[in-house]
Tab-separated table of C-alpha atoms and ligand atoms in Angstrom:
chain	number	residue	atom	x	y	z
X	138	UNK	CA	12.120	-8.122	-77.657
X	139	UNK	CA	10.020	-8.155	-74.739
X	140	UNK	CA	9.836	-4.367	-72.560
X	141	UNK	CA	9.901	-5.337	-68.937
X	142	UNK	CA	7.446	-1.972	-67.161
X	143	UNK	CA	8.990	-1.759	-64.462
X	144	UNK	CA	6.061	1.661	-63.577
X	145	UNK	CA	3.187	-0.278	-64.530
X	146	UNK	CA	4.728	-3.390	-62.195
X	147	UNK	CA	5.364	-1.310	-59.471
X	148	UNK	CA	2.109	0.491	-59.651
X	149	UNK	CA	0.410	-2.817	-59.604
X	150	UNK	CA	2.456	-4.081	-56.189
X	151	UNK	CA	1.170	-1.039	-54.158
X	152	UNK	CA	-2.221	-1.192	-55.075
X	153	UNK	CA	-1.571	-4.741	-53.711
X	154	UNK	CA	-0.301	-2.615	-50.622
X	155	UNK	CA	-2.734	-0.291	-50.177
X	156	UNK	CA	-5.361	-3.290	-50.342
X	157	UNK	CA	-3.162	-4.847	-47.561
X	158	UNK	CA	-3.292	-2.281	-45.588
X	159	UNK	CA	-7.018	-1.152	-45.758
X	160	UNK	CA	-7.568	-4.719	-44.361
X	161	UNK	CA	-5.094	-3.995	-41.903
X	162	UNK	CA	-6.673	-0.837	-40.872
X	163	UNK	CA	-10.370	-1.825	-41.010
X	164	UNK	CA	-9.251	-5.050	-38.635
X	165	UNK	CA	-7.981	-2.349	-35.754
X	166	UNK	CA	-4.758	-2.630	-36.807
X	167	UNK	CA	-1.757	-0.007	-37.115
X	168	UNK	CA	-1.134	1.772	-40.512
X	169	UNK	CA	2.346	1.468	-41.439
X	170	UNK	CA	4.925	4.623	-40.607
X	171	UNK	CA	7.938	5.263	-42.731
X	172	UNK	CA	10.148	8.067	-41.717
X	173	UNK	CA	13.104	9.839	-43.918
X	174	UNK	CA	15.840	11.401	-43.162
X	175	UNK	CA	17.303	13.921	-46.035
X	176	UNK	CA	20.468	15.915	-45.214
X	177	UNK	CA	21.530	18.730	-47.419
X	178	UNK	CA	19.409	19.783	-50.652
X	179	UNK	CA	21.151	17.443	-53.764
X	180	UNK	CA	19.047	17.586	-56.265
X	181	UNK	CA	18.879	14.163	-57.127
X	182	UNK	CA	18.304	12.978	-53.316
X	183	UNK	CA	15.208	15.562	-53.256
X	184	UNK	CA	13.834	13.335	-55.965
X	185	UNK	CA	14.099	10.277	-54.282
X	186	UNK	CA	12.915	11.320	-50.953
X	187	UNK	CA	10.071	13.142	-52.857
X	188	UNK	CA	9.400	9.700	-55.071
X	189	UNK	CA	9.319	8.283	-51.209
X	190	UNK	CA	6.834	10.131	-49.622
X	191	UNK	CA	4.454	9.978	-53.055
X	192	UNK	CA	4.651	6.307	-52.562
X	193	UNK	CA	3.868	6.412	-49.232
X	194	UNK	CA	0.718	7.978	-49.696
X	195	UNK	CA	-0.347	5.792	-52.615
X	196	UNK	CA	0.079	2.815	-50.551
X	197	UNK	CA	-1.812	4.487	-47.726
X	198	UNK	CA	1.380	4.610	-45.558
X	199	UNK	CA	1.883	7.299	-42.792
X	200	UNK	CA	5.416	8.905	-43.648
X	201	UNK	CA	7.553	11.789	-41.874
X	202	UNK	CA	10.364	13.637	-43.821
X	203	UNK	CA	12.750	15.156	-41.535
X	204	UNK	CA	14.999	17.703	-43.279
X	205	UNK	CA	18.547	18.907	-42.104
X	206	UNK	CA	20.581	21.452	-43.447
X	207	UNK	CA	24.589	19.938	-44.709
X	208	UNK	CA	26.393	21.620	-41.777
X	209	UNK	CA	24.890	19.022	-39.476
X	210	UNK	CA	27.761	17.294	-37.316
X	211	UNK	CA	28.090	13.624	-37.375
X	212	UNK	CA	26.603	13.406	-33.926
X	213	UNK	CA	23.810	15.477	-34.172
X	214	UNK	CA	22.685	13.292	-36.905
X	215	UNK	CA	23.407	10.469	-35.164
X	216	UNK	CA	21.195	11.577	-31.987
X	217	UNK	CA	18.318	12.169	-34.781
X	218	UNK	CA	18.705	8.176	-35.372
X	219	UNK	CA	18.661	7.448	-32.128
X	220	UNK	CA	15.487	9.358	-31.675
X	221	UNK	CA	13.669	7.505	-34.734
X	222	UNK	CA	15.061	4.127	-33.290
X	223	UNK	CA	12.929	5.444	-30.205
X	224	UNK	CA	9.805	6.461	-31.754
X	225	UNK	CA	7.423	3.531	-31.091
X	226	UNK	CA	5.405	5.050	-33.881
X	227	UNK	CA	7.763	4.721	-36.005
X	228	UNK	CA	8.187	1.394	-38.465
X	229	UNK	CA	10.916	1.603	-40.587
X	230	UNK	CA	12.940	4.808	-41.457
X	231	UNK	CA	15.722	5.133	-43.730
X	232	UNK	CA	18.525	7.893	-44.174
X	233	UNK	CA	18.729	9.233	-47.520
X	234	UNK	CA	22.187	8.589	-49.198
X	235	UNK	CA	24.742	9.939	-50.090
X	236	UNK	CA	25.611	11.894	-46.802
X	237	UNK	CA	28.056	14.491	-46.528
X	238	UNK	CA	31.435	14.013	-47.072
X	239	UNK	CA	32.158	15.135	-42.742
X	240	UNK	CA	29.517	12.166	-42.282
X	241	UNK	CA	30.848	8.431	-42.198
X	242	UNK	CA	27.768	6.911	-44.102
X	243	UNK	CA	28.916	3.632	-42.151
X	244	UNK	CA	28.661	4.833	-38.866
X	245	UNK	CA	24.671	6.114	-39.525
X	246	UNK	CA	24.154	3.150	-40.838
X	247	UNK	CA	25.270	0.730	-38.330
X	248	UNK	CA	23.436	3.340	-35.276
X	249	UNK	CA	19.986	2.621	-37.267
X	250	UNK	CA	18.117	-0.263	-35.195
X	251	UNK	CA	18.277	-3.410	-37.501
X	252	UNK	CA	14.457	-3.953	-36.428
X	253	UNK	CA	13.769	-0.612	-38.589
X	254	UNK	CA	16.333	-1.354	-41.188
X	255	UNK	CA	13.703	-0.918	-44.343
X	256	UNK	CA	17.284	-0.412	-46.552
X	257	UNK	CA	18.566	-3.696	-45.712
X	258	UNK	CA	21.719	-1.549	-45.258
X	259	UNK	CA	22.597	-2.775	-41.611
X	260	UNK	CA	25.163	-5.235	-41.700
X	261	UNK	CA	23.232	-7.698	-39.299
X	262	UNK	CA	20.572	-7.677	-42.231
X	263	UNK	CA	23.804	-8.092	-44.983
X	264	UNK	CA	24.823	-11.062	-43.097
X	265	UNK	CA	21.234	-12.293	-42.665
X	266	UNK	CA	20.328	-12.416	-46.106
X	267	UNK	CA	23.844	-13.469	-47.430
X	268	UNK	CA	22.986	-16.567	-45.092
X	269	UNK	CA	19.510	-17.189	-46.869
X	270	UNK	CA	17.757	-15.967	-43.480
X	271	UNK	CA	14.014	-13.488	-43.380
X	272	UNK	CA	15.756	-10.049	-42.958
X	273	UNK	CA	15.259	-6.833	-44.837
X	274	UNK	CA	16.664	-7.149	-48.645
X	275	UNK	CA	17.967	-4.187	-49.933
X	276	UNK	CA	15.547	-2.503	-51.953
X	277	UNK	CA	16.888	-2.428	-55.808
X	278	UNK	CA	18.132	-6.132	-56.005
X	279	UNK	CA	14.723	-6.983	-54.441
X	280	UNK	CA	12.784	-5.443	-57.289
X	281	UNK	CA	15.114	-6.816	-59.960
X	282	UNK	CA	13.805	-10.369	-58.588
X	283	UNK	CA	10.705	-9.407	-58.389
X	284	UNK	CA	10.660	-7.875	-62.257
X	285	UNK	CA	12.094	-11.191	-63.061
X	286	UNK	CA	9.836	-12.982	-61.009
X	287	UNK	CA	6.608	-11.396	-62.549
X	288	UNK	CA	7.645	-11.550	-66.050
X	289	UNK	CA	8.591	-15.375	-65.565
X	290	UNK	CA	11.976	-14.852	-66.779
X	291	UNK	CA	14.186	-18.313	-65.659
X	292	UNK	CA	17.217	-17.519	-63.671
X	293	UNK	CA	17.482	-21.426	-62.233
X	294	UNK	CA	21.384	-23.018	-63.775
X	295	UNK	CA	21.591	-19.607	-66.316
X	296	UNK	CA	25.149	-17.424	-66.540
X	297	UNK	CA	24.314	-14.224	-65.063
X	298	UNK	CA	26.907	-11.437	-65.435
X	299	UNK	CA	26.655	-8.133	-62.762
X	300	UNK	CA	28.485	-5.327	-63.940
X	301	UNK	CA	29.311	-3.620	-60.330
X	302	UNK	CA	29.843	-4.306	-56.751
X	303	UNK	CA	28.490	-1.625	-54.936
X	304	UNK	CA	27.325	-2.360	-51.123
X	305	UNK	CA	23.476	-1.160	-52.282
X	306	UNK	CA	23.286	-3.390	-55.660
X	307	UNK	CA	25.985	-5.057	-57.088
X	308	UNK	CA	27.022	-7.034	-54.088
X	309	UNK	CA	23.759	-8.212	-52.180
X	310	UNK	CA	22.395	-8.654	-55.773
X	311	UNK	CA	25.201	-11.401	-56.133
X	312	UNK	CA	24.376	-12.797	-52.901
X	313	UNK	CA	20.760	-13.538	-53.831
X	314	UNK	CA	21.176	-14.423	-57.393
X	315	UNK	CA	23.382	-16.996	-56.129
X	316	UNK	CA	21.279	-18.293	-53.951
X	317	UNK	CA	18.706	-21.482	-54.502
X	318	UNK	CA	15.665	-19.667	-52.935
X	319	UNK	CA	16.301	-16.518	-55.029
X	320	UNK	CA	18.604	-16.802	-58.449
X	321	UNK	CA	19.918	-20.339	-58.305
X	322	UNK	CA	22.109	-19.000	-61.417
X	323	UNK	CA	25.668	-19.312	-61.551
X	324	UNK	CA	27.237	-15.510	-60.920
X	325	UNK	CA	29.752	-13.504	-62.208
X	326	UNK	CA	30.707	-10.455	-60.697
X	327	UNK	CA	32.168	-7.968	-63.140
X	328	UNK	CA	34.116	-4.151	-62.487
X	329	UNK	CA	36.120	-1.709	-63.179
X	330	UNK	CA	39.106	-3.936	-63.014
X	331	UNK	CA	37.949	-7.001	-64.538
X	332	UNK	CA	40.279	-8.595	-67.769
X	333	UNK	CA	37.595	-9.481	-70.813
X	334	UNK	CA	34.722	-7.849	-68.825
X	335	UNK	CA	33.135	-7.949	-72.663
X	336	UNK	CA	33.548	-11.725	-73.347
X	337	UNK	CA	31.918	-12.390	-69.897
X	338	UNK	CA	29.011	-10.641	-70.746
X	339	UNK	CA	28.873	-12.683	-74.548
X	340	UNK	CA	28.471	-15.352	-72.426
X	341	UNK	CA	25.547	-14.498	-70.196
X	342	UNK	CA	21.909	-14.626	-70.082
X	343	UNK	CA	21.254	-12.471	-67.748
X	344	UNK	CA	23.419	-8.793	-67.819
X	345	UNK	CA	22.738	-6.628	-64.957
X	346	UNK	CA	24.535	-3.012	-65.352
X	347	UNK	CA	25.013	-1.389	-62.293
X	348	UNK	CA	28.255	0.582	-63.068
X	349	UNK	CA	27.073	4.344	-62.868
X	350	UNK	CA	28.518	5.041	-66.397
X	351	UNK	CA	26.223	5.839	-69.245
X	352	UNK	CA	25.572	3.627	-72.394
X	353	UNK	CA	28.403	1.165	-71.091
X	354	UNK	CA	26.570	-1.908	-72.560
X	355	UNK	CA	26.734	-1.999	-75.760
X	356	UNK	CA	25.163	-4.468	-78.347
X	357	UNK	CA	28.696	-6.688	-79.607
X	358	UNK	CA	28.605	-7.266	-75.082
X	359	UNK	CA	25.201	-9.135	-75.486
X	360	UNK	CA	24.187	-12.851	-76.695
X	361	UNK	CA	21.080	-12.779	-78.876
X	362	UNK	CA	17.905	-13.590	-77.038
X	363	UNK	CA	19.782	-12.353	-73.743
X	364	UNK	CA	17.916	-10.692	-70.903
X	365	UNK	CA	19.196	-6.983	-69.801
X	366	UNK	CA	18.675	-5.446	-66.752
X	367	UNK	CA	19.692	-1.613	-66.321
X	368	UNK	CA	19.992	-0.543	-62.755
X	369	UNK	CA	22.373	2.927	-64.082
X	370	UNK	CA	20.130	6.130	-63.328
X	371	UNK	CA	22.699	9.130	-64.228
X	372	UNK	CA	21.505	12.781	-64.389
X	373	UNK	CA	22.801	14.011	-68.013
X	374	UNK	CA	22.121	17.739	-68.887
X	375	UNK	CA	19.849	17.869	-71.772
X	376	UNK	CA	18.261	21.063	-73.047
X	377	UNK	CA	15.106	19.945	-74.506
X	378	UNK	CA	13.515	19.087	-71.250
X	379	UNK	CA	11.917	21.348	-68.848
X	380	UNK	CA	14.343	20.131	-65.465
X	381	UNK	CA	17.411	20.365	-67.885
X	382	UNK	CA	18.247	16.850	-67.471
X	383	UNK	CA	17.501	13.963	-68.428
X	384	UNK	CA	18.098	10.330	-66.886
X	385	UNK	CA	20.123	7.544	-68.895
X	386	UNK	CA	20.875	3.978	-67.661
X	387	UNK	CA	23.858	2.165	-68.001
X	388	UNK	CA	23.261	-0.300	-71.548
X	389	UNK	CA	22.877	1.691	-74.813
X	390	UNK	CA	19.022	0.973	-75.053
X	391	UNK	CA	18.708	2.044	-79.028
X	392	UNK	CA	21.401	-0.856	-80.007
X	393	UNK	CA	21.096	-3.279	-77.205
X	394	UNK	CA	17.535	-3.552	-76.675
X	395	UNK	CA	16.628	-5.662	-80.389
X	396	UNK	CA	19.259	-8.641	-79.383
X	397	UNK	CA	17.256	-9.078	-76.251
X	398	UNK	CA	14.586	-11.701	-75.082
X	399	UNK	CA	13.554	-8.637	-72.515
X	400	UNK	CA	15.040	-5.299	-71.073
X	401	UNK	CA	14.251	-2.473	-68.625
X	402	UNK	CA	14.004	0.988	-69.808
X	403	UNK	CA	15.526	4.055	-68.113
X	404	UNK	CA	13.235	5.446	-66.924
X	405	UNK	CA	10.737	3.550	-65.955
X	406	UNK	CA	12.450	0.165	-65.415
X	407	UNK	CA	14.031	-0.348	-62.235
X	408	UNK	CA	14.326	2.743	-60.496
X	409	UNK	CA	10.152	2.357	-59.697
X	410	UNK	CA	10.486	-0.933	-58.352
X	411	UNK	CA	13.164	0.296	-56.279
X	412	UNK	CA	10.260	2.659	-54.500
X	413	UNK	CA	8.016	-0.055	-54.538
X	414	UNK	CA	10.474	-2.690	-53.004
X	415	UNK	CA	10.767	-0.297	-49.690
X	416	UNK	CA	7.545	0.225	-49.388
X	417	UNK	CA	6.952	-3.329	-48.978
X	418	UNK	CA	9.867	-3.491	-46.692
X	419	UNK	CA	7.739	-0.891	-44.923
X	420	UNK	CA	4.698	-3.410	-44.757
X	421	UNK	CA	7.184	-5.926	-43.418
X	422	UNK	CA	8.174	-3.542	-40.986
X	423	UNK	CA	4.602	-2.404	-39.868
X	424	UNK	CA	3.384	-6.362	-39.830
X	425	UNK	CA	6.505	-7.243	-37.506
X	426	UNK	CA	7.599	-9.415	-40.108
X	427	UNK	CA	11.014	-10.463	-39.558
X	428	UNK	CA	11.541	-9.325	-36.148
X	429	UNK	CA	10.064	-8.455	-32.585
N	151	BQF	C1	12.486	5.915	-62.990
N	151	BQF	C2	19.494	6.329	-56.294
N	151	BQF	C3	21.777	6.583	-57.013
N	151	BQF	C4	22.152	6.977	-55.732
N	151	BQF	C5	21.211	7.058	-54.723
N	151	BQF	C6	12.051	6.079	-60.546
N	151	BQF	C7	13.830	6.485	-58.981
N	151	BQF	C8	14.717	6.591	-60.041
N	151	BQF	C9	14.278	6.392	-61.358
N	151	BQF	C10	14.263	6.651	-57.581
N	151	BQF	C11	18.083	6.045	-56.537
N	151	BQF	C12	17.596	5.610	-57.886
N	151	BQF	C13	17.174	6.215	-55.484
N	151	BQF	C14	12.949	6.157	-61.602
N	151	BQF	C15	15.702	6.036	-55.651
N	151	BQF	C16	16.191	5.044	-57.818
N	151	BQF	O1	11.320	6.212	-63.311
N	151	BQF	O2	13.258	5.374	-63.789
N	151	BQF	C17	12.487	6.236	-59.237
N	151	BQF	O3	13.646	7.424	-56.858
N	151	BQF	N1	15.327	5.923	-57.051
N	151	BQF	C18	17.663	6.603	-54.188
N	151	BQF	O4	16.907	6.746	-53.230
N	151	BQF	O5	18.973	6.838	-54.015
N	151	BQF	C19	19.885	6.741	-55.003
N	151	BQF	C20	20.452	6.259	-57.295
């Protein structure tokens, strides 16, 4: 069994960054901005945004956090989009999820400027990259590629099983596993509804859990030699550490992880390249990659 670091990966991608963009900078050129948007003061979206703007500055990134309180109306928030869609300093900005329950999440979405989409939540760069075409790629199913990428795991003709089908991960990641230039492997979707969701995943070589429900792989759902991917990232209280929580993934690491060829941890598997994956989405942005 083979422990795919998803920290020490993503650490190595933005010092590739930060290399990229000293060039960048010492050539005249504009260092890349990333702007936030966090509503409200969950303590799990703090995190994130926090992760965010400590990536930024590793990567040498400008970023700007701007905070509103939860009684925000739909429209104000939606003029604060407009705004960033405005700011010519401004690269890529992204609006920190979930919003609000007053808030359709859609609506914010769809008023962010596709151009400054670093999410890959707008649905002009959904149907982009469900067509195979340069766009943004949402952030978490880019990383899993890229883990799977670096550590030379084969995904070309192999059975690959995705437990959820969430707009952020399950779906897009799919669409690209599906797809010749990204997966090529043949795809099963798998939820809450699905009849002999366990034999599906007996047959796959690739599992990747993105359900939201703790320890929900368990080892008689995986092939020997099988590669595991856990995307799950819940907040469960535990008293021995210092925040009073603790995060645990979606696959029962303790029994799962010594039938695999390779698995992520939680932490430290996926949810860094996640980080990582927008902040090259950021460099995209700054370098006028896809668009403009
Ligand atoms: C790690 C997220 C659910 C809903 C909205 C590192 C992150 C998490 C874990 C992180 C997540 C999850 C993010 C670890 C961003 C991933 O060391 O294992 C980083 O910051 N994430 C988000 O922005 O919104 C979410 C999960």
């Amino acid at each position: 069994m083979q422990l795919i670091d998803g920290k020490a990966t993503a650490a190595q991608i933005k010092a590739e960054i930060a290399e990229e963009v000293k060039q960048i900078v010492e050539a005249g050129g504009k260092r890349p901005h990333l702007a936030a948007i966090l509503v409200g003061h969950d303590g799990g979206s703090e995190t994130y945004v926090r992760n965010k703007v400590l990536a930024c500055e590793a990567c040498g990134f400008k970023s700007t956090l701007l905070r509103f309180e939860d009684t925000i109306s739909e429209e104000e928030l939606l003029n604060e989009v407009e705004k960033l869609n405005r700011d010519e300093d401004v690269d890529g900005f992204i609006v920190q999820l979930p919003l609000p329950r007053h808030i359709s999440e859609q609506k914010v979405i769809e008023a962010i400027d596709y151009r400054k989409d670093v999410d890959g939540f707008h649905p002009i760069n959904v149907g982009r990259m469900a067509i195979g075409l340069p766009c943004y790629i949402s952030a978490t199913p880019k990383g899993i590629l890229e883990l799977l990428r670096r550590y030379h795991i084969e995904t070309s003709g192999r059975k690959c099983v995705i437990l959820g089908r969430s707009n952020i991960v399950g779906k897009p990641m799919a669409q690209l596993m599906m797809q010749k230039q990204y997966g090529d492997a043949t795809v099963t979707v798998c939820h809450s509804r699905s009849r002999d969701l366990k034999k599906e995943c007996r047959e796959a070589d690739i599992i990747i859990a993105a359900i939201g429900q703790p320890d929900f792989v368990t080892a008689d759902m995986v092939k020997d030699g099988a590669t595991v991917i856990d995307v799950g990232t819940t907040r469960v209280p535990d008293a021995t550490k210092k925040s009073g929580f603790r995060l645990n993934g979606d696959v029962k690491f303790s029994e799962v992880a010594p039938k695999c060829a390779y698995i992520t941890p939680v932490p430290g598997g996926v949810g860094p390249m996640t980080i990582c994956m927008l902040m090259k989405n950021t460099l995209s942005a700054g370098k006028k990659e896809f668009y403009q």
